Coordinates of C-alpha atoms in Angstrom, one line a residue:
M3 CA -7.7 19.7 -2.4
V4 CA -5.7 17.0 -4.1
D5 CA -5.7 16.5 -7.9
V6 CA -6.2 12.9 -9.1
T7 CA -6.0 11.6 -12.6
V8 CA -7.6 8.3 -13.3
R9 CA -6.4 6.6 -16.5
G10 CA -9.0 4.1 -17.6
A11 CA -12.8 4.3 -17.4
G12 CA -13.7 0.7 -16.6
I13 CA -15.2 -0.4 -13.4
F14 CA -12.0 0.0 -11.3
G15 CA -11.2 3.4 -12.8
L16 CA -14.7 4.9 -12.4
S17 CA -15.1 3.5 -8.9
I18 CA -11.8 5.0 -7.8
A19 CA -12.7 8.3 -9.4
W20 CA -16.0 8.3 -7.5
T21 CA -14.5 7.5 -4.1
C22 CA -11.8 10.1 -4.5
A23 CA -14.3 12.8 -5.6
R24 CA -16.5 11.9 -2.6
R25 CA -13.5 12.6 -0.4
G26 CA -13.0 16.0 -1.8
A27 CA -10.3 15.4 -4.5
R28 CA -10.4 17.2 -7.9
V29 CA -10.6 14.3 -10.3
Q30 CA -10.3 13.8 -14.0
V31 CA -10.9 10.5 -15.8
V32 CA -9.1 9.9 -19.1
D33 CA -9.9 7.1 -21.5
P34 CA -9.6 7.4 -25.3
F35 CA -12.3 4.8 -25.8
G36 CA -14.9 6.1 -23.3
P37 CA -16.4 4.6 -20.2
G38 CA -17.1 0.9 -20.1
A39 CA -15.4 0.3 -23.5
G40 CA -13.6 -2.9 -22.5
S41 CA -14.6 -5.9 -20.4
S42 CA -16.6 -3.6 -18.1
G43 CA -19.1 -3.1 -20.9
G44 CA -20.2 -6.7 -20.7
L45 CA -23.6 -8.3 -19.9
V46 CA -23.5 -10.7 -17.0
G47 CA -23.0 -8.8 -13.7
A48 CA -22.8 -11.8 -11.3
L49 CA -21.4 -10.5 -8.0
A50 CA -20.8 -13.8 -6.4
P51 CA -18.5 -14.8 -3.5
H52 CA -15.8 -17.5 -3.4
V53 CA -16.8 -20.6 -1.4
P54 CA -16.6 -20.0 2.4
E55 CA -13.5 -22.2 3.2
N56 CA -9.7 -22.0 3.1
W57 CA -10.0 -18.3 4.0
N58 CA -7.3 -16.0 2.7
A59 CA -6.8 -12.3 2.1
K60 CA -8.4 -12.4 -1.4
K61 CA -11.6 -14.0 -0.1
A62 CA -11.8 -11.7 2.9
F63 CA -11.3 -8.6 0.7
Q64 CA -14.0 -9.8 -1.7
F65 CA -16.4 -10.5 1.3
E66 CA -15.9 -7.0 2.6
S67 CA -16.5 -5.5 -0.8
L68 CA -19.7 -7.4 -1.4
I69 CA -21.0 -6.2 2.0
M70 CA -20.0 -2.7 1.0
A71 CA -21.8 -2.9 -2.3
E72 CA -25.3 -2.0 -1.3
P73 CA -24.6 1.4 0.3
F74 CA -21.9 2.1 -2.4
W75 CA -24.4 1.7 -5.3
T76 CA -27.3 3.2 -3.5
Q77 CA -25.3 6.5 -3.1
I78 CA -24.2 6.4 -6.7
E79 CA -27.8 6.0 -7.9
A80 CA -29.1 8.7 -5.5
T81 CA -26.4 11.1 -6.8
G82 CA -26.7 10.6 -10.5
G83 CA -30.2 9.4 -10.9
V84 CA -29.2 6.3 -12.9
S85 CA -29.8 2.8 -11.6
P86 CA -27.0 0.3 -11.8
G87 CA -29.5 -2.5 -11.5
Y88 CA -28.0 -3.6 -8.2
A89 CA -29.9 -6.0 -5.9
R90 CA -28.6 -8.5 -3.4
L91 CA -31.0 -11.3 -4.2
G92 CA -28.7 -14.2 -3.6
R93 CA -27.8 -17.2 -5.7
L94 CA -29.0 -20.8 -6.2
Q95 CA -26.6 -23.6 -7.2
P96 CA -27.7 -27.2 -7.9
I97 CA -25.7 -29.9 -6.1
A98 CA -24.6 -32.6 -8.5
D99 CA -23.7 -35.6 -6.3
A100 CA -23.4 -36.9 -2.8
R101 CA -19.8 -35.6 -2.4
G102 CA -20.9 -32.2 -3.4
L103 CA -23.8 -32.3 -0.9
D104 CA -21.4 -33.2 1.9
L105 CA -19.1 -30.3 1.0
A106 CA -22.0 -27.9 0.8
R107 CA -23.1 -28.9 4.3
L108 CA -19.6 -28.4 5.6
R109 CA -19.5 -24.9 4.0
E110 CA -22.8 -24.2 5.6
Q111 CA -21.0 -24.3 8.9
T112 CA -17.9 -22.4 7.9
A113 CA -20.0 -19.6 6.3
A114 CA -21.6 -19.0 9.6
T115 CA -18.1 -18.0 11.0
L116 CA -16.3 -16.6 8.0
W117 CA -19.2 -14.5 6.7
Q118 CA -19.7 -13.1 10.3
R119 CA -23.5 -13.9 10.1
Q120 CA -23.9 -11.0 7.6
A121 CA -24.9 -13.5 5.0
D122 CA -25.9 -17.2 4.8
W123 CA -24.9 -20.3 2.8
T124 CA -27.7 -22.8 3.2
V125 CA -28.4 -26.2 1.8
M126 CA -32.1 -26.4 0.8
A127 CA -34.3 -29.0 -0.7
V128 CA -35.5 -28.1 -4.2
D129 CA -39.2 -28.1 -3.1
Q130 CA -38.3 -25.4 -0.5
V131 CA -37.2 -22.9 -3.1
G132 CA -40.0 -22.4 -5.5
A133 CA -40.6 -22.5 -9.3
W134 CA -37.4 -20.6 -10.2
C135 CA -35.2 -23.3 -8.7
P136 CA -33.3 -25.3 -11.4
P137 CA -33.4 -29.1 -11.4
S138 CA -30.8 -30.7 -9.2
P139 CA -29.6 -34.4 -9.4
T140 CA -29.5 -34.6 -5.6
G141 CA -32.7 -32.8 -4.9
F142 CA -30.8 -30.1 -3.0
V143 CA -29.4 -26.7 -3.9
I144 CA -27.1 -24.2 -2.3
H145 CA -28.7 -20.9 -1.5
D146 CA -26.4 -18.0 -0.5
T147 CA -27.6 -14.6 0.4
L148 CA -24.3 -12.8 -0.3
S149 CA -24.5 -12.9 -4.1
A150 CA -25.9 -9.8 -5.9
R151 CA -26.6 -8.8 -9.4
M152 CA -26.2 -5.7 -11.5
H153 CA -26.1 -4.8 -15.2
P154 CA -22.4 -3.9 -16.0
R155 CA -23.2 -1.3 -18.6
R156 CA -25.8 0.4 -16.5
A157 CA -23.4 0.4 -13.5
C158 CA -20.8 2.2 -15.6
A159 CA -23.5 4.6 -16.8
A160 CA -24.6 5.2 -13.2
L161 CA -21.0 6.0 -12.2
V162 CA -20.6 8.4 -15.1
A163 CA -23.8 10.2 -14.2
A164 CA -22.9 10.5 -10.5
L165 CA -19.4 11.7 -11.4
A166 CA -20.9 14.4 -13.7
V167 CA -22.9 15.7 -10.8
M168 CA -19.6 15.9 -8.9
G169 CA -18.1 17.9 -11.7
V170 CA -16.0 15.0 -13.1
E171 CA -16.1 14.2 -16.8
V172 CA -14.5 11.3 -18.8
A173 CA -12.1 12.9 -21.3
A174 CA -10.6 11.1 -24.3
D175 CA -7.2 12.8 -23.6
A176 CA -5.8 15.1 -21.0
P177 CA -2.4 15.6 -19.3
D178 CA -1.7 14.1 -15.9
K179 CA -2.5 16.2 -12.9
G180 CA -1.7 15.3 -9.3
R181 CA -1.7 11.7 -8.3
V182 CA -2.1 9.3 -11.2
V183 CA -3.6 5.8 -11.1
H184 CA -3.5 3.5 -14.1
A185 CA -6.7 1.3 -14.4
T186 CA -6.2 0.4 -18.0
G187 CA -7.0 -3.2 -18.1
L188 CA -5.4 -5.4 -20.7
A189 CA -3.4 -2.6 -22.3
G190 CA -1.8 -2.0 -18.9
L191 CA -0.9 -5.6 -18.4
R192 CA 0.6 -5.8 -21.9
E193 CA 2.7 -2.7 -21.1
L194 CA 4.1 -4.4 -18.0
S195 CA 4.7 -7.7 -19.8
T196 CA 6.6 -5.9 -22.5
A197 CA 8.7 -3.8 -20.1
F198 CA 9.6 -6.8 -17.9
G199 CA 10.1 -9.3 -20.7
K200 CA 7.8 -11.9 -19.2
T201 CA 4.1 -12.5 -18.8
V202 CA 2.8 -10.3 -16.0
G203 CA -0.8 -10.7 -17.0
N204 CA -3.0 -11.6 -20.0
G205 CA -6.4 -11.4 -21.4
V206 CA -9.0 -14.1 -21.1
K207 CA -11.8 -14.0 -23.7
G208 CA -15.4 -14.3 -22.4
Q209 CA -18.6 -14.7 -24.3
A210 CA -22.1 -14.0 -23.0
A211 CA -25.7 -13.5 -24.2
L212 CA -28.6 -11.3 -23.2
L213 CA -32.1 -12.7 -23.4
R214 CA -35.5 -11.0 -23.4
F215 CA -36.8 -12.8 -20.3
D216 CA -38.3 -11.1 -17.3
A217 CA -37.8 -13.5 -14.3
G218 CA -38.5 -10.8 -11.7
A219 CA -36.7 -10.2 -8.5
V220 CA -35.3 -13.8 -8.1
P221 CA -31.8 -15.1 -7.2
Q222 CA -29.2 -15.6 -9.9
L223 CA -28.4 -19.2 -10.8
F224 CA -25.1 -21.0 -11.2
A225 CA -25.7 -24.3 -13.0
D226 CA -23.5 -26.5 -15.1
A227 CA -20.7 -23.8 -14.8
V228 CA -23.0 -21.1 -16.3
H229 CA -24.1 -17.9 -14.7
I230 CA -27.7 -17.1 -15.3
V231 CA -28.5 -13.5 -14.0
P232 CA -31.9 -11.9 -14.2
H233 CA -31.6 -8.1 -14.6
A234 CA -34.0 -5.5 -13.3
D235 CA -34.8 -4.2 -16.8
G236 CA -36.6 -7.4 -17.9
T237 CA -33.6 -9.0 -19.5
L238 CA -31.5 -12.0 -18.4
A239 CA -27.8 -12.6 -19.0
I240 CA -26.1 -15.9 -19.6
G241 CA -22.3 -16.4 -19.5
S242 CA -19.6 -16.9 -19.8
T243 CA -16.7 -18.7 -21.4
S244 CA -13.1 -18.5 -20.3
E245 CA -10.9 -18.7 -23.4
R246 CA -7.1 -18.3 -23.2
E247 CA -6.6 -18.8 -26.9
Y248 CA -8.6 -16.9 -29.4
E249 CA -8.2 -15.2 -32.8
D250 CA -11.0 -12.6 -32.6
A251 CA -11.6 -11.0 -29.2
S252 CA -14.9 -9.5 -30.2
S253 CA -16.6 -12.3 -32.1
T254 CA -19.0 -14.9 -30.7
D255 CA -19.1 -18.4 -32.0
A256 CA -20.0 -22.0 -31.1
A257 CA -18.5 -21.6 -27.6
L258 CA -21.4 -19.3 -26.8
D259 CA -23.9 -21.6 -28.4
D260 CA -22.7 -24.3 -26.0
V261 CA -23.1 -22.0 -23.0
L262 CA -26.7 -21.1 -24.1
D263 CA -27.5 -24.8 -24.6
R264 CA -26.3 -25.6 -21.1
A265 CA -28.3 -22.8 -19.6
M266 CA -31.5 -24.0 -21.4
R267 CA -30.9 -27.5 -20.1
A268 CA -30.4 -26.2 -16.6
V269 CA -33.4 -23.9 -16.8
P270 CA -35.9 -25.3 -19.3
V271 CA -38.3 -22.3 -18.9
L272 CA -35.7 -20.3 -20.9
H273 CA -36.4 -22.2 -24.0
G274 CA -37.8 -19.9 -26.7
A275 CA -36.6 -16.7 -25.1
E276 CA -35.3 -14.2 -27.6
V277 CA -31.5 -13.7 -27.7
I278 CA -31.3 -9.9 -28.1
E279 CA -27.5 -9.6 -27.9
R280 CA -24.4 -11.8 -28.1
W281 CA -21.2 -10.3 -26.6
A282 CA -17.5 -11.1 -26.5
G283 CA -14.7 -9.3 -24.8
V284 CA -11.4 -9.8 -23.1
R285 CA -11.0 -9.6 -19.3
P286 CA -7.6 -8.6 -17.8
R287 CA -6.1 -11.3 -15.5
S288 CA -2.9 -10.8 -13.6
K289 CA -0.4 -13.6 -13.3
S290 CA -1.3 -13.9 -9.6
R291 CA -5.0 -14.0 -10.5
A292 CA -5.6 -11.3 -7.8
P293 CA -6.1 -7.6 -8.5
M294 CA -2.9 -5.6 -8.9
L295 CA -3.1 -2.6 -6.5
G296 CA -0.5 -0.2 -5.2
A297 CA 2.6 1.6 -6.5
H298 CA 3.0 1.3 -10.3
P299 CA 6.0 -0.8 -11.2
L300 CA 7.0 1.3 -14.2
H301 CA 5.7 4.9 -13.5
K302 CA 7.5 6.2 -10.5
G303 CA 5.3 8.0 -8.0
Q304 CA 2.1 6.7 -9.7
F305 CA -0.3 3.9 -9.0
I306 CA -2.0 0.9 -10.5
A307 CA -5.4 -0.8 -10.2
N308 CA -5.7 -3.7 -12.6
G309 CA -6.5 -7.4 -13.0
G310 CA -10.2 -7.5 -12.1
F311 CA -10.7 -10.7 -14.0
K312 CA -14.2 -12.0 -13.4
I313 CA -14.5 -10.3 -10.0
G314 CA -14.0 -6.6 -10.9
F315 CA -17.5 -5.4 -10.2
G316 CA -17.7 -7.3 -7.0
M317 CA -14.3 -6.0 -5.8
A318 CA -14.8 -2.4 -7.0
P319 CA -16.2 -0.8 -3.8
K320 CA -13.3 -2.1 -1.7
V321 CA -10.7 -1.5 -4.4
A322 CA -11.8 2.1 -4.6
E323 CA -11.6 2.5 -0.9
V324 CA -8.1 1.2 -0.5
M325 CA -6.8 3.1 -3.5
A326 CA -8.3 6.3 -2.2
D327 CA -6.7 5.6 1.2
L328 CA -3.3 5.2 -0.5
M329 CA -3.4 8.0 -2.9
L330 CA -5.1 10.7 -0.8
D331 CA -4.0 9.8 2.8
G332 CA -0.9 7.7 2.3
R333 CA -2.5 4.9 4.2
D334 CA -1.7 1.5 2.8
T335 CA -4.2 -1.2 3.6
I336 CA -3.7 -3.3 0.5
P337 CA -3.2 -7.0 1.1
Q338 CA 0.3 -8.2 0.3
E339 CA -1.2 -10.7 -2.2
F340 CA -2.5 -7.8 -4.3
L341 CA 0.7 -5.8 -4.6
P342 CA 2.1 -5.7 -8.2
Q343 CA 5.2 -7.7 -7.0
A344 CA 3.1 -10.8 -6.7
S345 CA 2.8 -10.9 -10.5
L346 CA 6.3 -9.8 -11.4

C-alpha cells in the first residue's frame, strides 16, 4: 500500500483523502485547525453549473464532477452514517428581460448537447413551476436539473465520519509520510505568492446567513445574484458576497444585510424567518480562477490541490479522482488550465 499525507482538511483535502483511502492507500490528514475550519465550514452549499455555452475544460470538468456527486456522497453517507445533506433538486432562476430570455432559450439548445442529455436546462413559465417559484419580470424562469445542494459543514462531517471508518483520522500535527498533497487553501496561496514575489492567488471574503425556514425538497434559487438554498435539516442558506477588500475576514456587516434584503424581495415568503446564524469567511481564489492541481511548485515531489473558490464542493469529487490518479497511479488527467503554472 502507498502512504499518503493530506495537508489540509477542507473539502479538497478530505475528498482526496477519502478517494485515496478507498483505493487502498494508507492515509493521514493533517490540519492544525481541524476539519472544515476555513471556507469549507460555510453555510450555502450551492452546487451549481456554469452556463452551457462557450464550452471549455473548466466547464467540462465541473460538469463531470456534478454528475459524479450523487454516487460519491451516497457512498460517503453509507460508510460513515452521517448525511451531507446532498440532493440534486435543481435550480430556478428568474429571467430579468427580453435579452435574457433569448439567451436562456439559446442555452436550452446548447445544454441538450453539452450536458449530454444527463441534465436539462429549460425555460419555463412561472405558472408551470409552483408556489416556490420566485417572481420574474418576464414571467419566465430557467430550471436546470444539474444543480444540487448540500450543507457544507455536514458534508465535511460526513467525510470525517467515513474516513474514521476507514481508519483515517484528522491530526493537528504529524510528519509527512509517503506522497504529500497540500490542500491548504488561503495559507497555501499566500505561501506561493511570497515565494514567487507576485500574486499567485488571494482570498475573497464571503458573507452568508442561515435561516430557520423549512422549504422542503424544492430547487435552490438564484435571484438578484443571491443564492437561496433550502437544506435538508429545515434550514435555508442565503449568500453570498464577494469582497476583495476587507479588514475583518470573520465579521459580518451591512453587506450581508443587503444580501438578506435582496433575498427577501426575491422570495417574499422568507419575510419573518429567524436568522439563526451569520457567517463570514475567506475563500481561496487562484490567479487563473481555476483550481490549482498537480505538482507543487515549491515542494519537490509533492502535490497541490487549491483554489476551489466558490466551486470547491461541486468540483470535489472530480478533483479527488484526478489527484488520486496522479499520486497513486502516476496517471495525469488534469486539464492544462488547472496546472499551477497557469497562475504563476
